[in-house]
PDB file of C-alpha atoms in Angstrom:
ATOM      1  CA  MET A   1     -51.046  -0.092  -5.269  1.00  0.00           C
ATOM      2  CA  SER A   2     -47.617  -0.558  -6.772  1.00  0.00           C
ATOM      3  CA  SER A   3     -44.479   1.005  -5.316  1.00  0.00           C
ATOM      4  CA  GLN A   4     -42.428   3.629  -7.108  1.00  0.00           C
ATOM      5  CA  ARG A   5     -39.794   0.980  -7.716  1.00  0.00           C
ATOM      6  CA  GLU A   6     -42.398  -1.295  -9.335  1.00  0.00           C
ATOM      7  CA  LYS A   7     -43.529   1.567 -11.558  1.00  0.00           C
ATOM      8  CA  GLU A   8     -39.967   2.280 -12.688  1.00  0.00           C
ATOM      9  CA  ARG A   9     -39.566  -1.389 -13.503  1.00  0.00           C
ATOM     10  CA  PHE A  10     -42.813  -1.135 -15.457  1.00  0.00           C
ATOM     11  CA  ARG A  11     -41.563   1.868 -17.405  1.00  0.00           C
ATOM     12  CA  LYS A  12     -38.462  -0.020 -18.516  1.00  0.00           C
ATOM     13  CA  ASN A  13     -40.429  -3.145 -19.399  1.00  0.00           C
ATOM     14  CA  LEU A  14     -42.868  -1.162 -21.533  1.00  0.00           C
ATOM     15  CA  GLU A  15     -39.981   0.282 -23.542  1.00  0.00           C
ATOM     16  CA  ARG A  16     -38.471  -3.149 -24.107  1.00  0.00           C
ATOM     17  CA  ILE A  17     -41.667  -5.068 -24.861  1.00  0.00           C
ATOM     18  CA  GLU A  18     -43.276  -2.629 -27.313  1.00  0.00           C
ATOM     19  CA  PRO A  19     -41.096  -3.382 -30.373  1.00  0.00           C
ATOM     20  CA  ILE A  20     -41.466  -7.138 -29.813  1.00  0.00           C
ATOM     21  CA  LEU A  21     -45.265  -6.980 -29.684  1.00  0.00           C
ATOM     22  CA  LYS A  22     -45.390  -4.573 -32.629  1.00  0.00           C
ATOM     23  CA  LYS A  23     -43.744  -7.189 -34.852  1.00  0.00           C
ATOM     24  CA  GLU A  24     -46.274  -9.877 -33.949  1.00  0.00           C
ATOM     25  CA  ASP A  25     -49.272 -10.443 -36.209  1.00  0.00           C
ATOM     26  CA  ALA A  26     -52.858 -10.152 -35.008  1.00  0.00           C
ATOM     27  CA  VAL A  27     -53.146 -13.949 -35.180  1.00  0.00           C
ATOM     28  CA  LEU A  28     -50.196 -16.130 -34.242  1.00  0.00           C
ATOM     29  CA  PHE A  29     -49.731 -19.756 -35.325  1.00  0.00           C
ATOM     30  CA  PRO A  30     -47.482 -21.391 -32.719  1.00  0.00           C
ATOM     31  CA  LYS A  31     -46.602 -25.058 -32.690  1.00  0.00           C
ATOM     32  CA  PHE A  32     -45.618 -26.328 -29.261  1.00  0.00           C
ATOM     33  CA  LYS A  33     -45.301 -29.775 -27.683  1.00  0.00           C
ATOM     34  CA  LYS A  34     -46.665 -28.971 -24.231  1.00  0.00           C
ATOM     35  CA  THR A  35     -48.465 -25.675 -23.674  1.00  0.00           C
ATOM     36  CA  LEU A  36     -49.899 -23.985 -20.599  1.00  0.00           C
ATOM     37  CA  ILE A  37     -53.011 -21.863 -21.221  1.00  0.00           C
ATOM     38  CA  VAL A  38     -54.010 -19.246 -18.652  1.00  0.00           C
ATOM     39  CA  ALA A  39     -57.101 -17.037 -18.774  1.00  0.00           C
ATOM     40  CA  ASP A  40     -58.024 -13.897 -16.806  1.00  0.00           C
ATOM     41  CA  LEU A  41     -55.665 -12.874 -13.992  1.00  0.00           C
ATOM     42  CA  HIS A  42     -56.996  -9.410 -13.130  1.00  0.00           C
ATOM     43  CA  GLY A  43     -54.111  -8.158 -11.019  1.00  0.00           C
ATOM     44  CA  ASP A  44     -53.829 -11.434  -9.098  1.00  0.00           C
ATOM     45  CA  LEU A  45     -50.070 -11.823  -8.650  1.00  0.00           C
ATOM     46  CA  GLN A  46     -50.385 -14.640  -6.127  1.00  0.00           C
ATOM     47  CA  THR A  47     -52.277 -16.828  -8.597  1.00  0.00           C
ATOM     48  CA  LEU A  48     -49.890 -16.025 -11.443  1.00  0.00           C
ATOM     49  CA  LYS A  49     -46.884 -17.113  -9.373  1.00  0.00           C
ATOM     50  CA  PHE A  50     -48.769 -20.227  -8.261  1.00  0.00           C
ATOM     51  CA  ILE A  51     -49.507 -21.197 -11.869  1.00  0.00           C
ATOM     52  CA  LEU A  52     -45.952 -20.510 -13.032  1.00  0.00           C
ATOM     53  CA  LYS A  53     -44.560 -22.785 -10.333  1.00  0.00           C
ATOM     54  CA  PHE A  54     -46.967 -25.474 -11.522  1.00  0.00           C
ATOM     55  CA  ALA A  55     -45.886 -24.927 -15.146  1.00  0.00           C
ATOM     56  CA  GLU A  56     -42.267 -25.417 -14.152  1.00  0.00           C
ATOM     57  CA  LYS A  57     -43.153 -28.637 -12.372  1.00  0.00           C
ATOM     58  CA  LYS A  58     -45.069 -29.887 -15.421  1.00  0.00           C
ATOM     59  CA  LYS A  59     -42.174 -28.897 -17.713  1.00  0.00           C
ATOM     60  CA  VAL A  60     -44.251 -27.035 -20.275  1.00  0.00           C
ATOM     61  CA  ASP A  61     -42.336 -25.607 -23.202  1.00  0.00           C
ATOM     62  CA  ALA A  62     -44.666 -22.679 -23.892  1.00  0.00           C
ATOM     63  CA  MET A  63     -47.373 -20.500 -22.354  1.00  0.00           C
ATOM     64  CA  ILE A  64     -50.374 -18.703 -23.828  1.00  0.00           C
ATOM     65  CA  PHE A  65     -52.137 -16.045 -21.745  1.00  0.00           C
ATOM     66  CA  LEU A  66     -55.641 -15.041 -22.861  1.00  0.00           C
ATOM     67  CA  GLY A  67     -55.708 -11.427 -21.657  1.00  0.00           C
ATOM     68  CA  ASP A  68     -57.295  -9.386 -18.860  1.00  0.00           C
ATOM     69  CA  TYR A  69     -54.099  -9.015 -16.869  1.00  0.00           C
ATOM     70  CA  ILE A  70     -55.205  -5.823 -15.149  1.00  0.00           C
ATOM     71  CA  ASP A  71     -57.979  -4.365 -12.950  1.00  0.00           C
ATOM     72  CA  LYS A  72     -60.146  -5.846 -10.185  1.00  0.00           C
ATOM     73  CA  GLY A  73     -57.088  -7.092  -8.283  1.00  0.00           C
ATOM     74  CA  SER A  74     -54.574  -4.839  -6.544  1.00  0.00           C
ATOM     75  CA  GLU A  75     -51.377  -5.830  -8.353  1.00  0.00           C
ATOM     76  CA  SER A  76     -51.962  -5.100 -12.032  1.00  0.00           C
ATOM     77  CA  VAL A  77     -48.570  -3.464 -12.568  1.00  0.00           C
ATOM     78  CA  ALA A  78     -46.733  -6.315 -10.864  1.00  0.00           C
ATOM     79  CA  VAL A  79     -48.629  -8.885 -12.959  1.00  0.00           C
ATOM     80  CA  LEU A  80     -47.718  -7.054 -16.168  1.00  0.00           C
ATOM     81  CA  ASN A  81     -44.102  -6.755 -15.083  1.00  0.00           C
ATOM     82  CA  LEU A  82     -43.813 -10.483 -14.514  1.00  0.00           C
ATOM     83  CA  LEU A  83     -45.557 -11.364 -17.778  1.00  0.00           C
ATOM     84  CA  PHE A  84     -43.517  -8.890 -19.812  1.00  0.00           C
ATOM     85  CA  GLU A  85     -40.285 -10.208 -18.313  1.00  0.00           C
ATOM     86  CA  LEU A  86     -41.285 -13.768 -19.190  1.00  0.00           C
ATOM     87  CA  LYS A  87     -41.975 -12.617 -22.743  1.00  0.00           C
ATOM     88  CA  LEU A  88     -38.693 -10.705 -22.963  1.00  0.00           C
ATOM     89  CA  LYS A  89     -36.790 -13.756 -21.797  1.00  0.00           C
ATOM     90  CA  ASP A  90     -38.427 -16.091 -24.326  1.00  0.00           C
ATOM     91  CA  PRO A  91     -40.448 -14.128 -26.926  1.00  0.00           C
ATOM     92  CA  LYS A  92     -41.416 -17.093 -29.093  1.00  0.00           C
ATOM     93  CA  SER A  93     -42.610 -19.353 -26.283  1.00  0.00           C
ATOM     94  CA  VAL A  94     -44.643 -16.826 -24.273  1.00  0.00           C
ATOM     95  CA  ILE A  95     -47.744 -15.454 -25.995  1.00  0.00           C
ATOM     96  CA  LEU A  96     -49.678 -12.557 -24.484  1.00  0.00           C
ATOM     97  CA  LEU A  97     -53.091 -11.994 -26.065  1.00  0.00           C
ATOM     98  CA  ARG A  98     -55.235  -8.909 -25.646  1.00  0.00           C
ATOM     99  CA  GLY A  99     -58.245  -8.813 -23.334  1.00  0.00           C
ATOM    100  CA  ASN A 100     -61.046  -6.271 -23.186  1.00  0.00           C
ATOM    101  CA  HIS A 101     -59.447  -4.647 -20.130  1.00  0.00           C
ATOM    102  CA  GLU A 102     -56.305  -3.985 -22.178  1.00  0.00           C
ATOM    103  CA  THR A 103     -58.076  -1.129 -23.961  1.00  0.00           C
ATOM    104  CA  ARG A 104     -58.109   2.615 -23.322  1.00  0.00           C
ATOM    105  CA  GLY A 105     -61.861   2.755 -22.902  1.00  0.00           C
ATOM    106  CA  LEU A 106     -62.021   0.201 -20.103  1.00  0.00           C
ATOM    107  CA  SER A 107     -58.645   0.496 -18.379  1.00  0.00           C
ATOM    108  CA  ALA A 108     -59.409   4.140 -17.537  1.00  0.00           C
ATOM    109  CA  TRP A 109     -62.196   3.110 -15.150  1.00  0.00           C
ATOM    110  CA  PHE A 110     -60.633   0.577 -12.828  1.00  0.00           C
ATOM    111  CA  GLU A 111     -57.762  -0.169 -10.465  1.00  0.00           C
ATOM    112  CA  PHE A 112     -55.014   0.021 -13.082  1.00  0.00           C
ATOM    113  CA  SER A 113     -55.694   3.687 -13.824  1.00  0.00           C
ATOM    114  CA  ASP A 114     -56.111   4.440 -10.110  1.00  0.00           C
ATOM    115  CA  ASP A 115     -52.651   3.028  -9.497  1.00  0.00           C
ATOM    116  CA  LEU A 116     -51.165   5.236 -12.229  1.00  0.00           C
ATOM    117  CA  ILE A 117     -53.241   8.347 -11.553  1.00  0.00           C
ATOM    118  CA  HIS A 118     -50.104  10.375 -10.784  1.00  0.00           C
ATOM    119  CA  HIS A 119     -48.271   8.892 -13.767  1.00  0.00           C
ATOM    120  CA  PRO A 120     -50.489   9.722 -16.782  1.00  0.00           C
ATOM    121  CA  GLU A 121     -47.622   9.293 -19.247  1.00  0.00           C
ATOM    122  CA  LEU A 122     -47.053   5.754 -17.971  1.00  0.00           C
ATOM    123  CA  PHE A 123     -50.752   4.944 -18.299  1.00  0.00           C
ATOM    124  CA  ASP A 124     -50.730   6.273 -21.866  1.00  0.00           C
ATOM    125  CA  THR A 125     -47.607   4.292 -22.789  1.00  0.00           C
ATOM    126  CA  ALA A 126     -49.136   1.126 -21.341  1.00  0.00           C
ATOM    127  CA  ASN A 127     -52.215   1.547 -23.525  1.00  0.00           C
ATOM    128  CA  THR A 128     -50.043   2.059 -26.580  1.00  0.00           C
ATOM    129  CA  VAL A 129     -48.385  -1.254 -25.742  1.00  0.00           C
ATOM    130  CA  PHE A 130     -51.817  -2.860 -25.262  1.00  0.00           C
ATOM    131  CA  ASP A 131     -52.651  -1.804 -28.832  1.00  0.00           C
ATOM    132  CA  ARG A 132     -49.717  -3.938 -30.002  1.00  0.00           C
ATOM    133  CA  LEU A 133     -50.908  -7.166 -28.347  1.00  0.00           C
ATOM    134  CA  PRO A 134     -51.975  -9.976 -30.702  1.00  0.00           C
ATOM    135  CA  ILE A 135     -55.660 -10.880 -30.733  1.00  0.00           C
ATOM    136  CA  ALA A 136     -55.620 -14.657 -31.094  1.00  0.00           C
ATOM    137  CA  ALA A 137     -53.351 -17.683 -31.370  1.00  0.00           C
ATOM    138  CA  VAL A 138     -54.015 -20.867 -33.317  1.00  0.00           C
ATOM    139  CA  LEU A 139     -52.205 -23.557 -31.364  1.00  0.00           C
ATOM    140  CA  ASN A 140     -50.869 -26.511 -33.369  1.00  0.00           C
ATOM    141  CA  ASP A 141     -53.233 -25.713 -36.265  1.00  0.00           C
ATOM    142  CA  SER A 142     -56.134 -26.925 -34.088  1.00  0.00           C
ATOM    143  CA  ILE A 143     -57.084 -24.688 -31.145  1.00  0.00           C
ATOM    144  CA  PHE A 144     -58.278 -21.102 -31.514  1.00  0.00           C
ATOM    145  CA  CYS A 145     -57.155 -19.264 -28.376  1.00  0.00           C
ATOM    146  CA  VAL A 146     -58.767 -15.878 -27.744  1.00  0.00           C
ATOM    147  CA  HIS A 147     -59.962 -13.701 -24.892  1.00  0.00           C
ATOM    148  CA  GLY A 148     -63.584 -13.131 -25.901  1.00  0.00           C
ATOM    149  CA  ASN A 149     -64.929 -15.250 -28.742  1.00  0.00           C
ATOM    150  CA  ILE A 150     -65.295 -15.412 -32.484  1.00  0.00           C
ATOM    151  CA  ALA A 151     -67.089 -12.537 -34.232  1.00  0.00           C
ATOM    152  CA  GLY A 152     -69.947 -14.704 -35.472  1.00  0.00           C
ATOM    153  CA  ILE A 153     -70.014 -13.146 -38.942  1.00  0.00           C
ATOM    154  CA  SER A 154     -70.487 -14.988 -42.219  1.00  0.00           C
ATOM    155  CA  ASP A 155     -67.368 -16.300 -43.947  1.00  0.00           C
ATOM    156  CA  GLU A 156     -65.217 -15.493 -40.905  1.00  0.00           C
ATOM    157  CA  LYS A 157     -61.563 -16.075 -41.745  1.00  0.00           C
ATOM    158  CA  LEU A 158     -58.453 -15.869 -39.622  1.00  0.00           C
ATOM    159  CA  LYS A 159     -56.685 -13.579 -42.076  1.00  0.00           C
ATOM    160  CA  ASP A 160     -59.360 -10.931 -41.554  1.00  0.00           C
ATOM    161  CA  ILE A 161     -58.682 -10.539 -37.823  1.00  0.00           C
ATOM    162  CA  SER A 162     -56.952  -7.217 -37.190  1.00  0.00           C
ATOM    163  CA  LYS A 163     -55.286  -5.460 -34.286  1.00  0.00           C
ATOM    164  CA  LYS A 164     -57.112  -2.310 -35.422  1.00  0.00           C
ATOM    165  CA  ASN A 165     -60.556  -3.845 -34.919  1.00  0.00           C
ATOM    166  CA  PRO A 166     -60.293  -6.294 -32.017  1.00  0.00           C
ATOM    167  CA  LYS A 167     -63.671  -5.639 -30.392  1.00  0.00           C
ATOM    168  CA  PRO A 168     -65.608  -8.839 -31.221  1.00  0.00           C
ATOM    169  CA  TYR A 169     -62.667 -11.052 -30.337  1.00  0.00           C
ATOM    170  CA  ILE A 170     -62.025  -9.434 -26.962  1.00  0.00           C
ATOM    171  CA  TRP A 171     -65.659  -8.780 -25.992  1.00  0.00           C
ATOM    172  CA  ASN A 172     -68.033 -11.416 -27.426  1.00  0.00           C
ATOM    173  CA  ASP A 173     -69.370 -14.402 -25.462  1.00  0.00           C
ATOM    174  CA  PRO A 174     -70.776 -17.811 -26.383  1.00  0.00           C
ATOM    175  CA  GLY A 175     -74.537 -18.222 -26.269  1.00  0.00           C
ATOM    176  CA  PRO A 176     -76.839 -21.261 -25.945  1.00  0.00           C
ATOM    177  CA  GLU A 177     -78.965 -20.670 -29.057  1.00  0.00           C
ATOM    178  CA  ASP A 178     -78.064 -20.647 -32.751  1.00  0.00           C
ATOM    179  CA  GLY A 179     -77.235 -17.340 -34.381  1.00  0.00           C
ATOM    180  CA  ILE A 180     -76.136 -14.202 -32.607  1.00  0.00           C
ATOM    181  CA  ALA A 181     -77.901 -12.234 -29.891  1.00  0.00           C
ATOM    182  CA  LEU A 182     -77.127  -9.000 -28.132  1.00  0.00           C
ATOM    183  CA  SER A 183     -75.030  -9.362 -25.009  1.00  0.00           C
ATOM    184  CA  GLY A 184     -75.636  -7.615 -21.724  1.00  0.00           C
ATOM    185  CA  ARG A 185     -72.074  -6.288 -21.881  1.00  0.00           C
ATOM    186  CA  GLY A 186     -73.016  -3.276 -24.005  1.00  0.00           C
ATOM    187  CA  SER A 187     -73.490  -1.977 -27.522  1.00  0.00           C
ATOM    188  CA  GLY A 188     -71.925  -3.973 -30.321  1.00  0.00           C
ATOM    189  CA  VAL A 189     -71.205  -7.019 -28.160  1.00  0.00           C
ATOM    190  CA  TYR A 190     -72.826 -10.352 -29.001  1.00  0.00           C
ATOM    191  CA  ARG A 191     -73.442 -13.879 -27.779  1.00  0.00           C
ATOM    192  CA  VAL A 192     -72.498 -16.336 -30.518  1.00  0.00           C
ATOM    193  CA  GLY A 193     -74.396 -19.600 -30.865  1.00  0.00           C
ATOM    194  CA  PRO A 194     -73.284 -23.201 -31.489  1.00  0.00           C
ATOM    195  CA  ASP A 195     -74.077 -23.154 -35.218  1.00  0.00           C
ATOM    196  CA  LEU A 196     -71.644 -20.288 -35.781  1.00  0.00           C
ATOM    197  CA  THR A 197     -68.978 -21.907 -33.640  1.00  0.00           C
ATOM    198  CA  GLN A 198     -69.214 -25.070 -35.730  1.00  0.00           C
ATOM    199  CA  LYS A 199     -69.145 -23.042 -38.955  1.00  0.00           C
ATOM    200  CA  PHE A 200     -66.081 -21.060 -37.872  1.00  0.00           C
ATOM    201  CA  LEU A 201     -64.177 -24.180 -36.872  1.00  0.00           C
ATOM    202  CA  LYS A 202     -65.048 -25.969 -40.119  1.00  0.00           C
ATOM    203  CA  GLN A 203     -64.214 -22.988 -42.354  1.00  0.00           C
ATOM    204  CA  ASN A 204     -60.839 -22.527 -40.709  1.00  0.00           C
ATOM    205  CA  ASN A 205     -60.017 -26.235 -40.304  1.00  0.00           C
ATOM    206  CA  LEU A 206     -59.895 -25.988 -36.502  1.00  0.00           C
ATOM    207  CA  GLN A 207     -61.077 -28.269 -33.710  1.00  0.00           C
ATOM    208  CA  LEU A 208     -61.687 -26.172 -30.599  1.00  0.00           C
ATOM    209  CA  VAL A 209     -62.031 -22.670 -29.166  1.00  0.00           C
ATOM    210  CA  ILE A 210     -60.506 -21.906 -25.771  1.00  0.00           C
ATOM    211  CA  ARG A 211     -61.437 -18.481 -24.404  1.00  0.00           C
ATOM    212  CA  GLY A 212     -61.490 -16.494 -21.159  1.00  0.00           C
ATOM    213  CA  HIS A 213     -63.485 -13.337 -20.364  1.00  0.00           C
ATOM    214  CA  THR A 214     -66.303 -14.874 -18.297  1.00  0.00           C
ATOM    215  CA  SER A 215     -65.966 -15.638 -14.608  1.00  0.00           C
ATOM    216  CA  HIS A 216     -67.023 -19.129 -13.578  1.00  0.00           C
ATOM    217  CA  THR A 217     -67.243 -20.313  -9.989  1.00  0.00           C
ATOM    218  CA  GLU A 218     -66.199 -23.759 -11.324  1.00  0.00           C
ATOM    219  CA  GLY A 219     -63.184 -22.481 -13.301  1.00  0.00           C
ATOM    220  CA  THR A 220     -64.389 -23.865 -16.654  1.00  0.00           C
ATOM    221  CA  LYS A 221     -67.565 -24.214 -18.670  1.00  0.00           C
ATOM    222  CA  CYS A 222     -68.024 -26.259 -21.841  1.00  0.00           C
ATOM    223  CA  TRP A 223     -70.206 -24.911 -24.625  1.00  0.00           C
ATOM    224  CA  HIS A 224     -71.439 -26.065 -28.013  1.00  0.00           C
ATOM    225  CA  GLY A 225     -70.845 -29.768 -27.646  1.00  0.00           C
ATOM    226  CA  SER A 226     -67.463 -29.139 -26.000  1.00  0.00           C
ATOM    227  CA  ARG A 227     -66.188 -27.422 -29.143  1.00  0.00           C
ATOM    228  CA  LEU A 228     -65.724 -24.261 -27.040  1.00  0.00           C
ATOM    229  CA  VAL A 229     -64.332 -24.138 -23.499  1.00  0.00           C
ATOM    230  CA  SER A 230     -64.509 -21.045 -21.321  1.00  0.00           C
ATOM    231  CA  LEU A 231     -61.629 -20.815 -18.844  1.00  0.00           C
ATOM    232  CA  TYR A 232     -61.148 -18.521 -15.850  1.00  0.00           C
ATOM    233  CA  SER A 233     -57.884 -18.449 -13.919  1.00  0.00           C
ATOM    234  CA  THR A 234     -58.521 -16.066 -11.036  1.00  0.00           C
ATOM    235  CA  PHE A 235     -61.307 -15.804  -8.470  1.00  0.00           C
ATOM    236  CA  PRO A 236     -64.422 -13.667  -9.083  1.00  0.00           C
ATOM    237  CA  TYR A 237     -64.887 -13.380  -5.303  1.00  0.00           C
ATOM    238  CA  ASP A 238     -63.592 -14.972  -2.121  1.00  0.00           C
ATOM    239  CA  SER A 239     -65.463 -18.136  -1.216  1.00  0.00           C
ATOM    240  CA  PRO A 240     -64.352 -21.676  -0.283  1.00  0.00           C
ATOM    241  CA  THR A 241     -66.643 -23.048  -3.009  1.00  0.00           C
ATOM    242  CA  VAL A 242     -65.113 -21.011  -5.849  1.00  0.00           C
ATOM    243  CA  ARG A 243     -62.325 -22.533  -7.904  1.00  0.00           C
ATOM    244  CA  ALA A 244     -60.227 -21.381 -10.845  1.00  0.00           C
ATOM    245  CA  ALA A 245     -58.451 -23.276 -13.604  1.00  0.00           C
ATOM    246  CA  ALA A 246     -55.573 -23.464 -16.067  1.00  0.00           C
ATOM    247  CA  ALA A 247     -55.030 -25.882 -18.947  1.00  0.00           C
ATOM    248  CA  ILE A 248     -52.176 -27.866 -20.448  1.00  0.00           C
ATOM    249  CA  VAL A 249     -52.280 -28.968 -24.079  1.00  0.00           C
ATOM    250  CA  LYS A 250     -50.139 -31.897 -25.172  1.00  0.00           C
ATOM    251  CA  GLU A 251     -50.578 -33.254 -28.707  1.00  0.00           C
ATOM    252  CA  ASP A 252     -54.342 -33.847 -29.154  1.00  0.00           C
ATOM    253  CA  ARG A 253     -55.158 -33.851 -25.447  1.00  0.00           C
ATOM    254  CA  ILE A 254     -56.180 -30.971 -23.196  1.00  0.00           C
ATOM    255  CA  LYS A 255     -56.214 -31.307 -19.431  1.00  0.00           C
ATOM    256  CA  PHE A 256     -57.790 -28.685 -17.169  1.00  0.00           C
ATOM    257  CA  TYR A 257     -56.438 -28.356 -13.637  1.00  0.00           C
ATOM    258  CA  TYR A 258     -58.417 -26.721 -10.820  1.00  0.00           C
ATOM    259  CA  TYR A 259     -57.320 -24.873  -7.699  1.00  0.00           C
ATOM    260  CA  LYS A 260     -58.960 -23.129  -4.740  1.00  0.00           C
ATOM    261  CA  LYS A 261     -58.080 -20.547  -2.141  1.00  0.00           C
ATOM    262  CA  ILE A 262     -57.236 -22.223   1.150  1.00  0.00           C
ATOM    263  CA  GLY A 263     -56.623 -19.721   3.938  1.00  0.00           C
ATOM    264  CA  ASN A 264     -54.037 -17.264   2.626  1.00  0.00           C
ATOM    265  CA  GLY A 265     -52.741 -19.662  -0.008  1.00  0.00           C
ATOM    266  CA  LEU A 266     -53.829 -21.695  -3.017  1.00  0.00           C
ATOM    267  CA  GLU A 267     -54.171 -25.444  -3.400  1.00  0.00           C
ATOM    268  CA  TRP A 268     -54.561 -27.712  -6.419  1.00  0.00           C
ATOM    269  CA  GLN A 269     -57.617 -29.959  -6.451  1.00  0.00           C
ATOM    270  CA  ASP A 270     -57.555 -33.669  -7.256  1.00  0.00           C
ATOM    271  CA  GLU A 271     -60.247 -33.315  -9.909  1.00  0.00           C
ATOM    272  CA  THR A 272     -59.278 -32.594 -13.519  1.00  0.00           C
ATOM    273  CA  MET A 273     -61.183 -32.374 -16.797  1.00  0.00           C
ATOM    274  CA  LYS A 274     -59.828 -34.006 -19.947  1.00  0.00           C
ATOM    275  CA  LEU A 275     -60.708 -33.332 -23.572  1.00  0.00           C
ATOM    276  CA  ARG A 276     -59.386 -34.866 -26.735  1.00  0.00           C
ATOM    277  CA  LEU A 277     -59.430 -33.045 -30.050  1.00  0.00           C
ATOM    278  CA  LYS A 278     -61.863 -34.475 -32.570  1.00  0.00           C
ATOM    279  CA  LYS A 279     -60.300 -35.690 -35.769  1.00  0.00           C
TER     280      LYS A 279
END
């Protein structure tokens, strides 16, 4: 649970961040030289600070966060405060995308709402700010960054993605078979197959999808001939075998870095995964 001081800090940050996010389009088109990509954090302040220290060491010039900043962990407000302050300091180089937990329907059921149960106006303001978050970012005209997945509809174009109808992009998953199939996540949520991933990338002149949303005990999972990579940056549960991951994109190369919980701290692993964008 956050302290009263943390909540007051949150109140001020919400006021300052809202007009900045409101001006941003549903889909952003950033061009950066060296970019950190971080997926789900779920109230995990320790991991966020660990990753930011790593980003400083690697001298990245931009950061893209794929959503799901709140719930499950105990420090949702603190995570949002740190992310909002990074964005306020450098609005163009820090991109905060929307996750499915950054919605009124879901945030009301988990730790974030419990923390703000005596501050309903703060909870409501936070959800208004969540409505302003962009849905996707197309990095360097090549990589579609999103929390969930593509919608999997015919003739799917970037210009049609809207902040008013984010559901498929913050909820959908990849699936192993062509076409779309119902997901176990609930009504109106789908698993999108490799044929539709390929079609979306070709129609929009893109090379790769990087998304979050799904917990992996290995930190990453490649789908659809490595044209889609699922990334998870916090820990679904405590276990010495579970690892999480973050990515750095430089030119046409993507490198995924893995880390584990060791005692009360975190430690980077020697193993990495490298991908190169297909021309």
